[in-house]
mmCIF file of C-alpha atoms in Angstrom:
data_model
loop_
_atom_site.group_PDB
_atom_site.id
_atom_site.type_symbol
_atom_site.label_atom_id
_atom_site.label_comp_id
_atom_site.label_asym_id
_atom_site.label_seq_id
_atom_site.Cartn_x
_atom_site.Cartn_y
_atom_site.Cartn_z
ATOM 1 C CA UNK O 26 -83.493 -31.421 14.745
ATOM 2 C CA UNK O 27 -80.392 -29.492 14.861
ATOM 3 C CA UNK O 28 -78.375 -29.199 11.617
ATOM 4 C CA UNK O 29 -75.080 -27.626 10.948
ATOM 5 C CA UNK O 30 -74.346 -26.711 7.421
ATOM 6 C CA UNK O 31 -70.861 -26.053 6.140
ATOM 7 C CA UNK O 32 -69.571 -24.377 2.861
ATOM 8 C CA UNK O 33 -66.012 -24.664 2.462
ATOM 9 C CA UNK O 34 -63.858 -22.427 0.144
ATOM 10 C CA UNK O 35 -66.648 -20.576 -1.498
ATOM 11 C CA UNK O 36 -65.926 -17.591 -3.403
ATOM 12 C CA UNK O 37 -67.750 -14.216 -2.453
ATOM 13 C CA UNK O 38 -68.620 -11.447 -4.648
ATOM 14 C CA UNK O 39 -64.956 -10.284 -4.624
ATOM 15 C CA UNK O 40 -63.735 -13.814 -5.540
ATOM 16 C CA UNK O 41 -62.286 -14.298 -2.054
ATOM 17 C CA UNK O 42 -62.645 -18.096 -0.900
ATOM 18 C CA UNK O 43 -64.159 -18.442 2.718
ATOM 19 C CA UNK O 44 -65.636 -21.099 4.975
ATOM 20 C CA UNK O 45 -68.881 -20.550 6.647
ATOM 21 C CA UNK O 46 -70.263 -22.907 9.266
ATOM 22 C CA UNK O 47 -73.824 -22.318 10.772
ATOM 23 C CA UNK O 48 -76.407 -23.943 13.223
ATOM 24 C CA UNK O 49 -79.933 -24.398 12.248
ATOM 25 C CA UNK O 50 -82.992 -25.863 14.502
ATOM 26 C CA UNK O 51 -85.597 -27.278 12.306
ATOM 27 C CA UNK O 52 -88.806 -29.391 12.959
ATOM 28 C CA UNK O 53 -91.822 -31.008 11.241
ATOM 29 C CA UNK O 54 -94.802 -28.768 10.858
ATOM 30 C CA UNK O 55 -97.849 -29.897 12.661
ATOM 31 C CA UNK O 56 -100.560 -28.490 10.497
ATOM 32 C CA UNK O 57 -102.502 -31.112 8.834
ATOM 33 C CA UNK O 58 -101.831 -30.220 5.191
ATOM 34 C CA UNK O 59 -97.984 -29.501 5.915
ATOM 35 C CA UNK O 60 -97.678 -32.618 8.056
ATOM 36 C CA UNK O 61 -99.122 -34.681 5.165
ATOM 37 C CA UNK O 62 -96.507 -33.188 2.945
ATOM 38 C CA UNK O 63 -93.668 -33.938 5.331
ATOM 39 C CA UNK O 64 -94.947 -37.763 5.351
ATOM 40 C CA UNK O 65 -94.978 -37.657 1.741
ATOM 41 C CA UNK O 66 -91.298 -36.403 1.686
ATOM 42 C CA UNK O 67 -89.623 -38.362 4.254
ATOM 43 C CA UNK O 68 -91.921 -41.448 5.261
ATOM 44 C CA UNK O 69 -89.751 -44.583 5.280
ATOM 45 C CA UNK O 70 -86.488 -42.419 5.763
ATOM 46 C CA UNK O 71 -84.340 -42.405 8.759
ATOM 47 C CA UNK O 72 -83.566 -39.297 10.892
ATOM 48 C CA UNK O 73 -80.137 -39.192 9.371
ATOM 49 C CA UNK O 74 -81.460 -39.419 5.874
ATOM 50 C CA UNK O 75 -83.876 -36.584 6.543
ATOM 51 C CA UNK O 76 -80.932 -34.510 8.173
ATOM 52 C CA UNK O 77 -78.976 -35.230 5.172
ATOM 53 C CA UNK O 78 -81.659 -33.855 2.678
ATOM 54 C CA UNK O 79 -82.254 -30.665 4.842
ATOM 55 C CA UNK O 80 -78.581 -30.053 5.243
ATOM 56 C CA UNK O 81 -77.899 -30.337 1.548
ATOM 57 C CA UNK O 82 -80.902 -27.689 0.891
ATOM 58 C CA UNK O 83 -79.656 -25.203 3.599
ATOM 59 C CA UNK O 84 -75.814 -25.524 2.321
ATOM 60 C CA UNK O 85 -77.013 -24.988 -1.430
ATOM 61 C CA UNK O 86 -78.883 -21.807 -0.375
ATOM 62 C CA UNK O 87 -76.029 -20.877 1.954
ATOM 63 C CA UNK O 88 -73.524 -21.047 -0.872
ATOM 64 C CA UNK O 89 -75.711 -19.349 -3.458
ATOM 65 C CA UNK O 90 -76.004 -16.491 -0.897
ATOM 66 C CA UNK O 91 -72.247 -16.143 -0.283
ATOM 67 C CA UNK O 92 -71.656 -15.828 -3.978
ATOM 68 C CA UNK O 93 -73.687 -12.475 -3.822
ATOM 69 C CA UNK O 94 -72.157 -10.815 -0.725
ATOM 70 C CA UNK O 95 -68.670 -9.313 -0.160
ATOM 71 C CA UNK O 96 -66.661 -10.812 2.737
ATOM 72 C CA UNK O 97 -67.179 -7.352 4.669
ATOM 73 C CA UNK O 98 -71.000 -7.808 4.486
ATOM 74 C CA UNK O 99 -70.702 -11.559 5.608
ATOM 75 C CA UNK O 100 -68.085 -10.599 8.505
ATOM 76 C CA UNK O 101 -69.515 -7.485 9.783
ATOM 77 C CA UNK O 102 -73.392 -8.399 9.656
ATOM 78 C CA UNK O 103 -73.863 -12.001 10.439
ATOM 79 C CA UNK O 104 -77.523 -11.457 11.704
ATOM 80 C CA UNK O 105 -78.384 -9.953 8.416
ATOM 81 C CA UNK O 106 -76.524 -12.685 6.740
ATOM 82 C CA UNK O 107 -78.434 -15.423 8.688
ATOM 83 C CA UNK O 108 -81.826 -13.796 8.178
ATOM 84 C CA UNK O 109 -81.109 -13.706 4.444
ATOM 85 C CA UNK O 110 -80.390 -17.506 4.330
ATOM 86 C CA UNK O 111 -83.377 -18.172 6.299
ATOM 87 C CA UNK O 112 -85.704 -16.072 4.155
ATOM 88 C CA UNK O 113 -84.388 -17.731 0.951
ATOM 89 C CA UNK O 114 -84.353 -21.394 2.363
ATOM 90 C CA UNK O 115 -87.539 -21.303 4.373
ATOM 91 C CA UNK O 116 -89.977 -21.692 1.346
ATOM 92 C CA UNK O 117 -88.040 -24.653 -0.117
ATOM 93 C CA UNK O 118 -87.787 -26.213 3.179
ATOM 94 C CA UNK O 119 -91.511 -25.348 4.017
ATOM 95 C CA UNK O 120 -92.583 -27.224 0.823
ATOM 96 C CA UNK O 121 -91.160 -30.245 2.293
ATOM 97 C CA UNK O 122 -93.133 -29.792 5.465
ATOM 98 C CA UNK O 123 -90.247 -28.638 7.577
ATOM 99 C CA UNK O 124 -90.039 -25.331 9.421
ATOM 100 C CA UNK O 125 -86.743 -23.549 10.181
ATOM 101 C CA UNK O 126 -87.032 -22.458 13.813
ATOM 102 C CA UNK O 127 -83.577 -20.618 13.860
ATOM 103 C CA UNK O 128 -80.492 -20.124 11.648
ATOM 104 C CA UNK O 129 -77.168 -18.490 12.864
ATOM 105 C CA UNK O 130 -73.816 -18.107 11.578
ATOM 106 C CA UNK O 131 -71.383 -20.012 13.706
ATOM 107 C CA UNK O 132 -67.928 -19.213 12.250
ATOM 108 C CA UNK O 133 -66.614 -17.415 9.098
ATOM 109 C CA UNK O 134 -62.786 -17.635 8.122
ATOM 110 C CA UNK O 135 -60.546 -18.071 5.222
ATOM 111 C CA UNK O 136 -57.210 -19.519 4.384
ATOM 112 C CA UNK O 137 -55.635 -16.376 3.439
ATOM 113 C CA UNK O 138 -55.967 -14.318 6.452
ATOM 114 C CA UNK O 139 -58.132 -12.104 4.627
ATOM 115 C CA UNK O 140 -60.655 -11.805 7.438
ATOM 116 C CA UNK O 141 -57.782 -11.082 10.069
ATOM 117 C CA UNK O 142 -56.450 -8.523 7.971
ATOM 118 C CA UNK O 143 -59.882 -6.979 7.828
ATOM 119 C CA UNK O 144 -60.184 -7.023 11.487
ATOM 120 C CA UNK O 145 -56.664 -5.386 11.961
ATOM 121 C CA UNK O 146 -57.962 -2.710 9.512
ATOM 122 C CA UNK O 147 -61.019 -2.030 11.598
ATOM 123 C CA UNK O 148 -58.742 -2.194 14.931
ATOM 124 C CA UNK O 149 -56.426 0.268 13.164
ATOM 125 C CA UNK O 150 -59.300 2.622 12.222
ATOM 126 C CA UNK O 151 -61.006 2.377 15.809
ATOM 127 C CA UNK O 152 -57.458 3.056 17.259
ATOM 128 C CA UNK O 153 -57.078 6.004 14.812
ATOM 129 C CA UNK O 154 -60.374 7.414 15.549
ATOM 130 C CA UNK O 155 -59.310 6.983 19.253
ATOM 131 C CA UNK O 156 -56.084 8.703 18.602
ATOM 132 C CA UNK O 157 -57.870 11.461 16.873
ATOM 133 C CA UNK O 158 -60.284 11.755 19.592
ATOM 134 C CA UNK O 159 -57.359 12.156 22.153
ATOM 135 C CA UNK O 160 -55.428 14.495 20.116
ATOM 136 C CA UNK O 161 -58.593 16.684 19.700
ATOM 137 C CA UNK O 162 -59.249 16.512 23.427
ATOM 138 C CA UNK O 163 -55.602 17.245 24.038
ATOM 139 C CA UNK O 164 -55.671 20.066 21.375
ATOM 140 C CA UNK O 165 -58.706 21.662 22.920
ATOM 141 C CA UNK O 166 -57.133 21.302 26.721
ATOM 142 C CA UNK O 167 -53.905 22.874 25.216
ATOM 143 C CA UNK O 168 -55.763 25.711 23.723
ATOM 144 C CA UNK O 169 -57.722 26.342 26.974
ATOM 145 C CA UNK O 170 -54.374 26.031 28.897
ATOM 146 C CA UNK O 171 -52.709 28.471 26.487
ATOM 147 C CA UNK O 172 -55.573 30.949 26.896
ATOM 148 C CA UNK O 173 -55.264 30.675 30.665
ATOM 149 C CA UNK O 174 -51.559 31.126 30.562
ATOM 150 C CA UNK O 175 -51.777 34.061 28.030
ATOM 151 C CA UNK O 176 -54.112 35.867 30.434
ATOM 152 C CA UNK O 177 -51.861 35.133 33.450
ATOM 153 C CA UNK O 178 -48.792 36.112 31.322
ATOM 154 C CA UNK O 179 -50.578 39.506 30.424
ATOM 155 C CA UNK O 180 -51.151 40.165 34.456
ATOM 156 C CA UNK O 181 -47.660 39.289 34.923
ATOM 157 C CA UNK O 182 -46.401 41.280 32.014
ATOM 158 C CA UNK O 183 -48.064 44.378 33.379
ATOM 159 C CA UNK O 184 -46.785 43.761 36.866
ATOM 160 C CA UNK O 185 -43.199 42.993 35.679
ATOM 161 C CA UNK O 186 -43.267 46.196 33.433
ATOM 162 C CA UNK O 187 -44.284 48.211 36.494
ATOM 163 C CA UNK O 188 -41.330 46.556 38.296
ATOM 164 C CA UNK O 189 -38.962 47.113 35.614
ATOM 165 C CA UNK O 190 -39.787 50.697 35.268
ATOM 166 C CA UNK O 191 -39.277 51.155 38.917
ATOM 167 C CA UNK O 192 -36.047 48.904 38.756
ATOM 168 C CA UNK O 193 -34.808 51.044 35.761
ATOM 169 C CA UNK O 194 -35.160 54.369 37.473
ATOM 170 C CA UNK O 195 -33.201 52.868 40.424
ATOM 171 C CA UNK O 196 -30.586 51.497 38.203
ATOM 172 C CA UNK O 197 -30.404 55.026 36.488
ATOM 173 C CA UNK O 198 -29.670 56.531 39.742
ATOM 174 C CA UNK O 199 -27.209 53.951 40.728
ATOM 175 C CA UNK O 200 -25.647 54.361 37.511
ATOM 176 C CA UNK O 201 -25.079 58.125 37.916
ATOM 177 C CA UNK O 202 -23.883 57.555 41.190
ATOM 178 C CA UNK O 203 -21.544 54.815 40.084
ATOM 179 C CA UNK O 204 -20.348 57.077 37.130
ATOM 180 C CA UNK O 205 -19.373 59.666 39.551
ATOM 181 C CA UNK O 206 -17.616 57.308 41.945
ATOM 182 C CA UNK O 207 -15.882 55.482 38.957
ATOM 183 C CA UNK O 208 -14.483 58.901 37.619
ATOM 184 C CA UNK O 209 -13.121 59.595 41.037
ATOM 185 C CA UNK O 210 -11.670 56.148 41.131
ATOM 186 C CA UNK O 211 -10.360 56.055 37.515
ATOM 187 C CA UNK O 212 -8.563 59.467 38.468
ATOM 188 C CA UNK O 213 -7.095 58.083 41.734
ATOM 189 C CA UNK O 214 -6.177 54.584 39.773
ATOM 190 C CA UNK O 215 -4.467 56.746 36.999
ATOM 191 C CA UNK O 216 -2.553 58.693 39.259
ATOM 192 C CA UNK O 217 -1.263 55.591 41.173
ATOM 193 C CA UNK O 218 -0.449 53.864 37.898
ATOM 194 C CA UNK O 219 1.426 56.957 36.539
ATOM 195 C CA UNK O 220 3.374 56.961 39.814
ATOM 196 C CA UNK O 221 3.850 53.348 39.809
ATOM 197 C CA UNK O 222 5.120 53.585 35.969
ATOM 198 C CA UNK O 223 7.645 55.978 37.114
ATOM 199 C CA UNK O 224 8.922 54.181 39.785
ATOM 200 C CA UNK O 225 9.038 50.945 37.604
ATOM 201 C CA UNK O 226 11.014 52.962 34.874
ATOM 202 C CA UNK O 227 13.589 53.857 37.554
ATOM 203 C CA UNK O 228 13.931 50.321 38.655
ATOM 204 C CA UNK O 229 14.424 49.203 35.216
ATOM 205 C CA UNK O 230 16.983 51.568 34.294
ATOM 206 C CA UNK O 231 18.945 50.377 37.561
ATOM 207 C CA UNK O 232 18.349 46.831 36.416
ATOM 208 C CA UNK O 233 19.785 47.604 32.999
ATOM 209 C CA UNK O 234 22.852 49.471 34.626
ATOM 210 C CA UNK O 235 23.409 46.351 36.680
ATOM 211 C CA UNK O 236 23.203 44.036 33.536
ATOM 212 C CA UNK O 237 25.671 46.325 31.767
ATOM 213 C CA UNK O 238 28.093 46.119 34.575
ATOM 214 C CA UNK O 239 27.567 42.077 34.712
ATOM 215 C CA UNK O 240 27.861 41.833 30.928
ATOM 216 C CA UNK O 241 31.155 43.662 31.033
ATOM 217 C CA UNK O 242 32.507 41.514 33.705
ATOM 218 C CA UNK O 243 31.459 38.347 31.655
ATOM 219 C CA UNK O 244 32.998 39.718 28.537
ATOM 220 C CA UNK O 245 36.338 40.310 30.626
ATOM 221 C CA UNK O 246 35.966 36.854 31.859
ATOM 222 C CA UNK O 247 35.436 35.463 28.552
ATOM 223 C CA UNK O 248 38.533 37.080 26.876
ATOM 224 C CA UNK O 249 40.597 35.843 29.508
ATOM 225 C CA UNK O 250 39.256 32.354 28.902
ATOM 226 C CA UNK O 251 39.776 32.852 25.255
ATOM 227 C CA UNK O 252 43.309 33.788 25.836
ATOM 228 C CA UNK O 253 43.794 30.861 28.265
ATOM 229 C CA UNK O 254 42.196 28.538 25.673
ATOM 230 C CA UNK O 255 44.493 29.811 23.026
ATOM 231 C CA UNK O 256 47.597 29.408 25.088
ATOM 232 C CA UNK O 257 46.440 25.934 25.949
ATOM 233 C CA UNK O 258 45.822 25.117 22.376
ATOM 234 C CA UNK O 259 49.363 26.462 21.502
ATOM 235 C CA UNK O 260 50.709 24.246 24.044
ATOM 236 C CA UNK O 261 48.932 21.321 23.547
ATOM 237 C CA UNK O 262 48.269 21.293 19.761
ATOM 238 C CA UNK O 263 50.162 24.052 17.928
ATOM 239 C CA UNK O 264 53.562 23.201 19.349
ATOM 240 C CA UNK O 265 53.325 19.371 19.095
ATOM 241 C CA UNK O 266 52.061 20.093 15.372
ATOM 242 C CA UNK O 267 54.942 22.222 14.644
ATOM 243 C CA UNK O 268 57.458 19.691 16.294
ATOM 244 C CA UNK O 269 55.827 16.762 14.423
ATOM 245 C CA UNK O 270 55.989 18.944 10.983
ATOM 246 C CA UNK O 271 59.587 19.877 11.633
ATOM 247 C CA UNK O 272 60.106 15.978 12.290
ATOM 248 C CA UNK O 273 58.519 14.951 9.115
ATOM 249 C CA UNK O 274 60.376 17.721 7.151
ATOM 250 C CA UNK O 275 63.663 16.446 8.544
ATOM 251 C CA UNK O 276 62.728 12.804 7.643
ATOM 252 C CA UNK O 277 61.792 13.908 4.351
ATOM 253 C CA UNK O 278 64.702 15.841 3.624
ATOM 254 C CA UNK O 279 66.856 12.955 4.859
ATOM 255 C CA UNK O 280 65.088 10.567 2.630
ATOM 256 C CA UNK O 281 65.289 12.690 -0.223
ATOM 257 C CA UNK O 282 69.249 13.115 0.539
ATOM 258 C CA UNK O 283 69.516 9.432 0.857
ATOM 259 C CA UNK O 284 67.511 8.945 -2.602
ATOM 260 C CA UNK O 285 69.851 11.681 -4.139
ATOM 261 C CA UNK O 286 73.052 9.865 -2.792
ATOM 262 C CA UNK O 287 71.939 6.459 -4.049
ATOM 263 C CA UNK O 288 71.165 7.897 -7.324
ATOM 264 C CA UNK O 289 74.500 9.413 -7.655
ATOM 265 C CA UNK O 290 76.102 6.496 -6.369
ATOM 266 C CA UNK O 291 74.430 4.376 -9.004
ATOM 267 C CA UNK O 292 75.014 6.927 -11.717
ATOM 268 C CA UNK O 293 78.663 6.787 -10.858
ATOM 269 C CA UNK O 294 78.550 3.204 -10.858
ATOM 270 C CA UNK O 295 76.848 3.023 -14.221
ATOM 271 C CA UNK O 296 79.618 5.429 -15.528
ATOM 272 C CA UNK O 297 82.324 3.358 -14.194
ATOM 273 C CA UNK O 298 80.802 0.203 -15.699
ATOM 274 C CA UNK O 299 80.360 1.901 -18.922
ATOM 275 C CA UNK O 300 83.929 3.256 -19.074
ATOM 276 C CA UNK O 301 85.221 -0.110 -18.247
ATOM 277 C CA UNK O 302 83.104 -1.745 -20.763
ATOM 278 C CA UNK O 303 83.931 0.897 -23.375
ATOM 279 C CA UNK O 304 87.584 0.530 -22.675
ATOM 280 C CA UNK O 305 87.063 -3.274 -22.937
ATOM 281 C CA UNK O 306 85.340 -2.864 -26.101
ATOM 282 C CA UNK O 307 87.780 -0.536 -27.388
ATOM 283 C CA UNK O 308 90.648 -2.950 -26.594
ATOM 284 C CA UNK O 309 88.831 -5.873 -28.095
ATOM 285 C CA UNK O 310 88.067 -3.705 -31.175
ATOM 286 C CA UNK O 311 91.598 -2.775 -31.604
ATOM 287 C CA UNK O 312 92.688 -6.338 -31.100
ATOM 288 C CA UNK O 313 90.046 -7.466 -33.550
ATOM 289 C CA UNK O 314 91.205 -4.607 -35.948
ATOM 290 C CA UNK O 315 94.921 -5.503 -35.586
ATOM 291 C CA UNK O 316 93.923 -9.164 -36.171
ATOM 292 C CA UNK O 317 91.965 -8.351 -39.315
ATOM 293 C CA UNK O 318 94.877 -5.995 -40.362
ATOM 294 C CA UNK O 319 97.400 -8.791 -40.005
ATOM 295 C CA UNK O 320 94.894 -10.982 -41.721
ATOM 296 C CA UNK O 321 94.580 -8.881 -44.600
ATOM 297 C CA UNK O 322 98.580 -8.278 -44.923
ATOM 298 C CA UNK O 323 98.802 -12.141 -44.756
ATOM 299 C CA UNK O 324 96.121 -12.467 -47.456
ATOM 300 C CA UNK O 325 97.599 -9.724 -49.604
ATOM 301 C CA UNK O 326 101.199 -11.281 -49.218
ATOM 302 C CA UNK O 327 100.101 -14.989 -49.685
ATOM 303 C CA UNK O 328 97.156 -14.131 -52.277
ATOM 304 C CA UNK O 329 95.132 -17.314 -53.327
ATOM 305 C CA UNK O 330 97.049 -19.476 -50.712
ATOM 306 C CA UNK O 331 95.519 -17.407 -48.092
ATOM 307 C CA UNK O 332 92.128 -17.604 -49.308
ATOM 308 C CA UNK O 333 92.579 -21.542 -49.727
ATOM 309 C CA UNK O 334 93.515 -21.491 -46.074
ATOM 310 C CA UNK O 335 90.433 -19.733 -45.061
ATOM 311 C CA UNK O 336 88.398 -22.102 -47.082
ATOM 312 C CA UNK O 337 90.080 -25.010 -45.458
ATOM 313 C CA UNK O 338 89.601 -23.523 -42.269
ATOM 314 C CA UNK O 339 85.728 -23.220 -42.913
ATOM 315 C CA UNK O 340 85.512 -26.629 -44.393
ATOM 316 C CA UNK O 341 85.391 -28.387 -41.095
ATOM 317 C CA UNK O 342 82.605 -25.909 -39.852
ATOM 318 C CA UNK O 343 80.499 -26.504 -43.281
ATOM 319 C CA UNK O 344 81.001 -30.301 -42.994
ATOM 320 C CA UNK O 345 79.821 -30.224 -39.308
ATOM 321 C CA UNK O 346 76.748 -28.194 -40.194
ATOM 322 C CA UNK O 347 75.863 -30.612 -43.264
ATOM 323 C CA UNK O 348 76.822 -33.603 -41.079
ATOM 324 C CA UNK O 349 74.641 -32.590 -38.036
ATOM 325 C CA UNK O 350 71.347 -34.285 -39.405
ATOM 326 C CA UNK O 351 73.496 -37.233 -40.159
ATOM 327 C CA UNK O 352 74.678 -37.474 -36.545
ATOM 328 C CA UNK O 353 71.131 -38.543 -35.592
ATOM 329 C CA UNK O 354 71.197 -41.386 -38.245
ATOM 330 C CA UNK O 355 71.925 -44.710 -37.125
ATOM 331 C CA UNK O 356 72.342 -46.362 -40.739
ATOM 332 C CA UNK O 357 72.678 -44.977 -44.283
ATOM 333 C CA UNK O 358 71.515 -47.289 -47.047
ATOM 334 C CA UNK O 359 72.428 -46.741 -50.567
ATOM 335 C CA UNK O 360 70.221 -48.378 -53.105
ATOM 336 C CA UNK O 361 71.857 -49.532 -56.346
ATOM 337 C CA UNK O 362 71.171 -52.198 -58.885
ATOM 338 C CA UNK O 363 74.781 -53.640 -58.788
ATOM 339 C CA UNK O 364 77.356 -53.617 -56.142
ATOM 340 C CA UNK O 365 79.977 -52.040 -58.413
ATOM 341 C CA UNK O 366 77.739 -48.912 -58.592
ATOM 342 C CA UNK O 367 78.076 -47.920 -55.040
ATOM 343 C CA UNK O 368 81.805 -46.981 -55.609
ATOM 344 C CA UNK O 369 80.516 -44.847 -58.678
ATOM 345 C CA UNK O 370 77.938 -42.946 -56.460
ATOM 346 C CA UNK O 371 80.527 -42.081 -54.015
ATOM 347 C CA UNK O 372 82.918 -40.804 -56.682
ATOM 348 C CA UNK O 373 80.153 -38.808 -58.059
ATOM 349 C CA UNK O 374 79.337 -37.177 -54.734
ATOM 350 C CA UNK O 375 83.142 -36.248 -54.104
ATOM 351 C CA UNK O 376 83.108 -34.920 -57.818
ATOM 352 C CA UNK O 377 80.382 -32.599 -57.029
ATOM 353 C CA UNK O 378 81.848 -31.254 -53.900
ATOM 354 C CA UNK O 379 84.365 -28.625 -55.505
ATOM 355 C CA UNK O 380 81.287 -27.280 -57.467
ATOM 356 C CA UNK O 381 79.204 -26.857 -54.247
ATOM 357 C CA UNK O 382 82.171 -25.076 -52.657
ATOM 358 C CA UNK O 383 82.926 -22.721 -55.380
ATOM 359 C CA UNK O 384 79.004 -21.872 -55.424
ATOM 360 C CA UNK O 385 79.103 -21.289 -51.633
ATOM 361 C CA UNK O 386 82.543 -19.477 -51.431
ATOM 362 C CA UNK O 387 83.676 -18.467 -54.868
ATOM 363 C CA UNK O 388 87.021 -20.840 -54.444
ATOM 364 C CA UNK O 389 87.696 -23.171 -57.379
ATOM 365 C CA UNK O 390 88.830 -26.412 -55.343
ATOM 366 C CA UNK O 391 89.777 -27.829 -58.746
ATOM 367 C CA UNK O 392 92.418 -25.342 -59.072
ATOM 368 C CA UNK O 393 94.181 -26.290 -55.770
ATOM 369 C CA UNK O 394 97.033 -28.769 -56.489
ATOM 370 C CA UNK O 395 96.578 -30.518 -53.179
ATOM 371 C CA UNK O 396 93.002 -31.071 -53.380
ATOM 372 C CA UNK O 397 93.211 -32.040 -57.394
ATOM 373 C CA UNK O 398 95.382 -34.944 -56.065
ATOM 374 C CA UNK O 399 92.870 -35.931 -53.433
ATOM 375 C CA UNK O 400 89.933 -35.759 -55.718
ATOM 376 C CA UNK O 401 91.974 -37.548 -58.398
ATOM 377 C CA UNK O 402 92.770 -40.235 -56.065
ATOM 378 C CA UNK O 403 89.344 -40.305 -54.932
#
């Protein structure tokens, strides 16, 4: 019979959960005693039931063995792991009359990629060892190559040294010859440059003289140009400016004279007007004075009669001033208890009139015979 035991997520000795599947070939033992044991265990059971019992036994031992090993031990040495399972499970299965013909590990994997990481580590280690081996080989080859190059360079150096010595001697001889040649060339070059400098100095002096003459001519031309410019400025700017200034001066003097004449005329006018007004005032004053003198003489001659005349002359004016408010009055109503008393009120007003005039003018109207008759009749 072929059995395929499977243990999922079994923790190893390091606590890493892995899944292991295997393949086992088993058969019923043919020995008389063991066959009787097998019959005793499985008689009356189907093949499936027999496979189930054997499978559970193998998976139990497989699970227990996984808990004692590390992932590396299981993964790196599957044959040893399978042999260990056979050795442990064979006695238990043998007591059931079953023999394990073979047991191999089919697959080992985990859900956390631990085994793939382990494989990467091994691959990296192998790669590292390979790189180290290559590097060591390259190192050895480089060392040997360097040694060969060194031997070659030593030979070349000796040859180059001999060539350099010969070349140095040749260069020294050439340098000695060149030094002598260069000394002769330098002397000839110095003599040539000295003569050339002398010729150049002469040429420079002649150029300076030419520049001096040319500059003198330019100065003469500039002076003539300055004179022409001055004359042109005098003709185009100065003369018109002087003419304009003279014109403005004449206009200013004319305006000034005009203002002076106008002021003198105004002063003369004011003077004449003042004299006329003074004469008029003097004449009026003299007339008024004469009038007052005549009035004074008349007042002195007539005495109280003149004063009375003045009062009488003033009374209409006083009456007009007093009556001015009454002129705007449409009607005057005198209130009295009896009709006969109205006449008495009027008489009282007329009787008080001389007193008022005396208070205002100092003239006693009661002493004037004409007014006594008027007031008495009133």
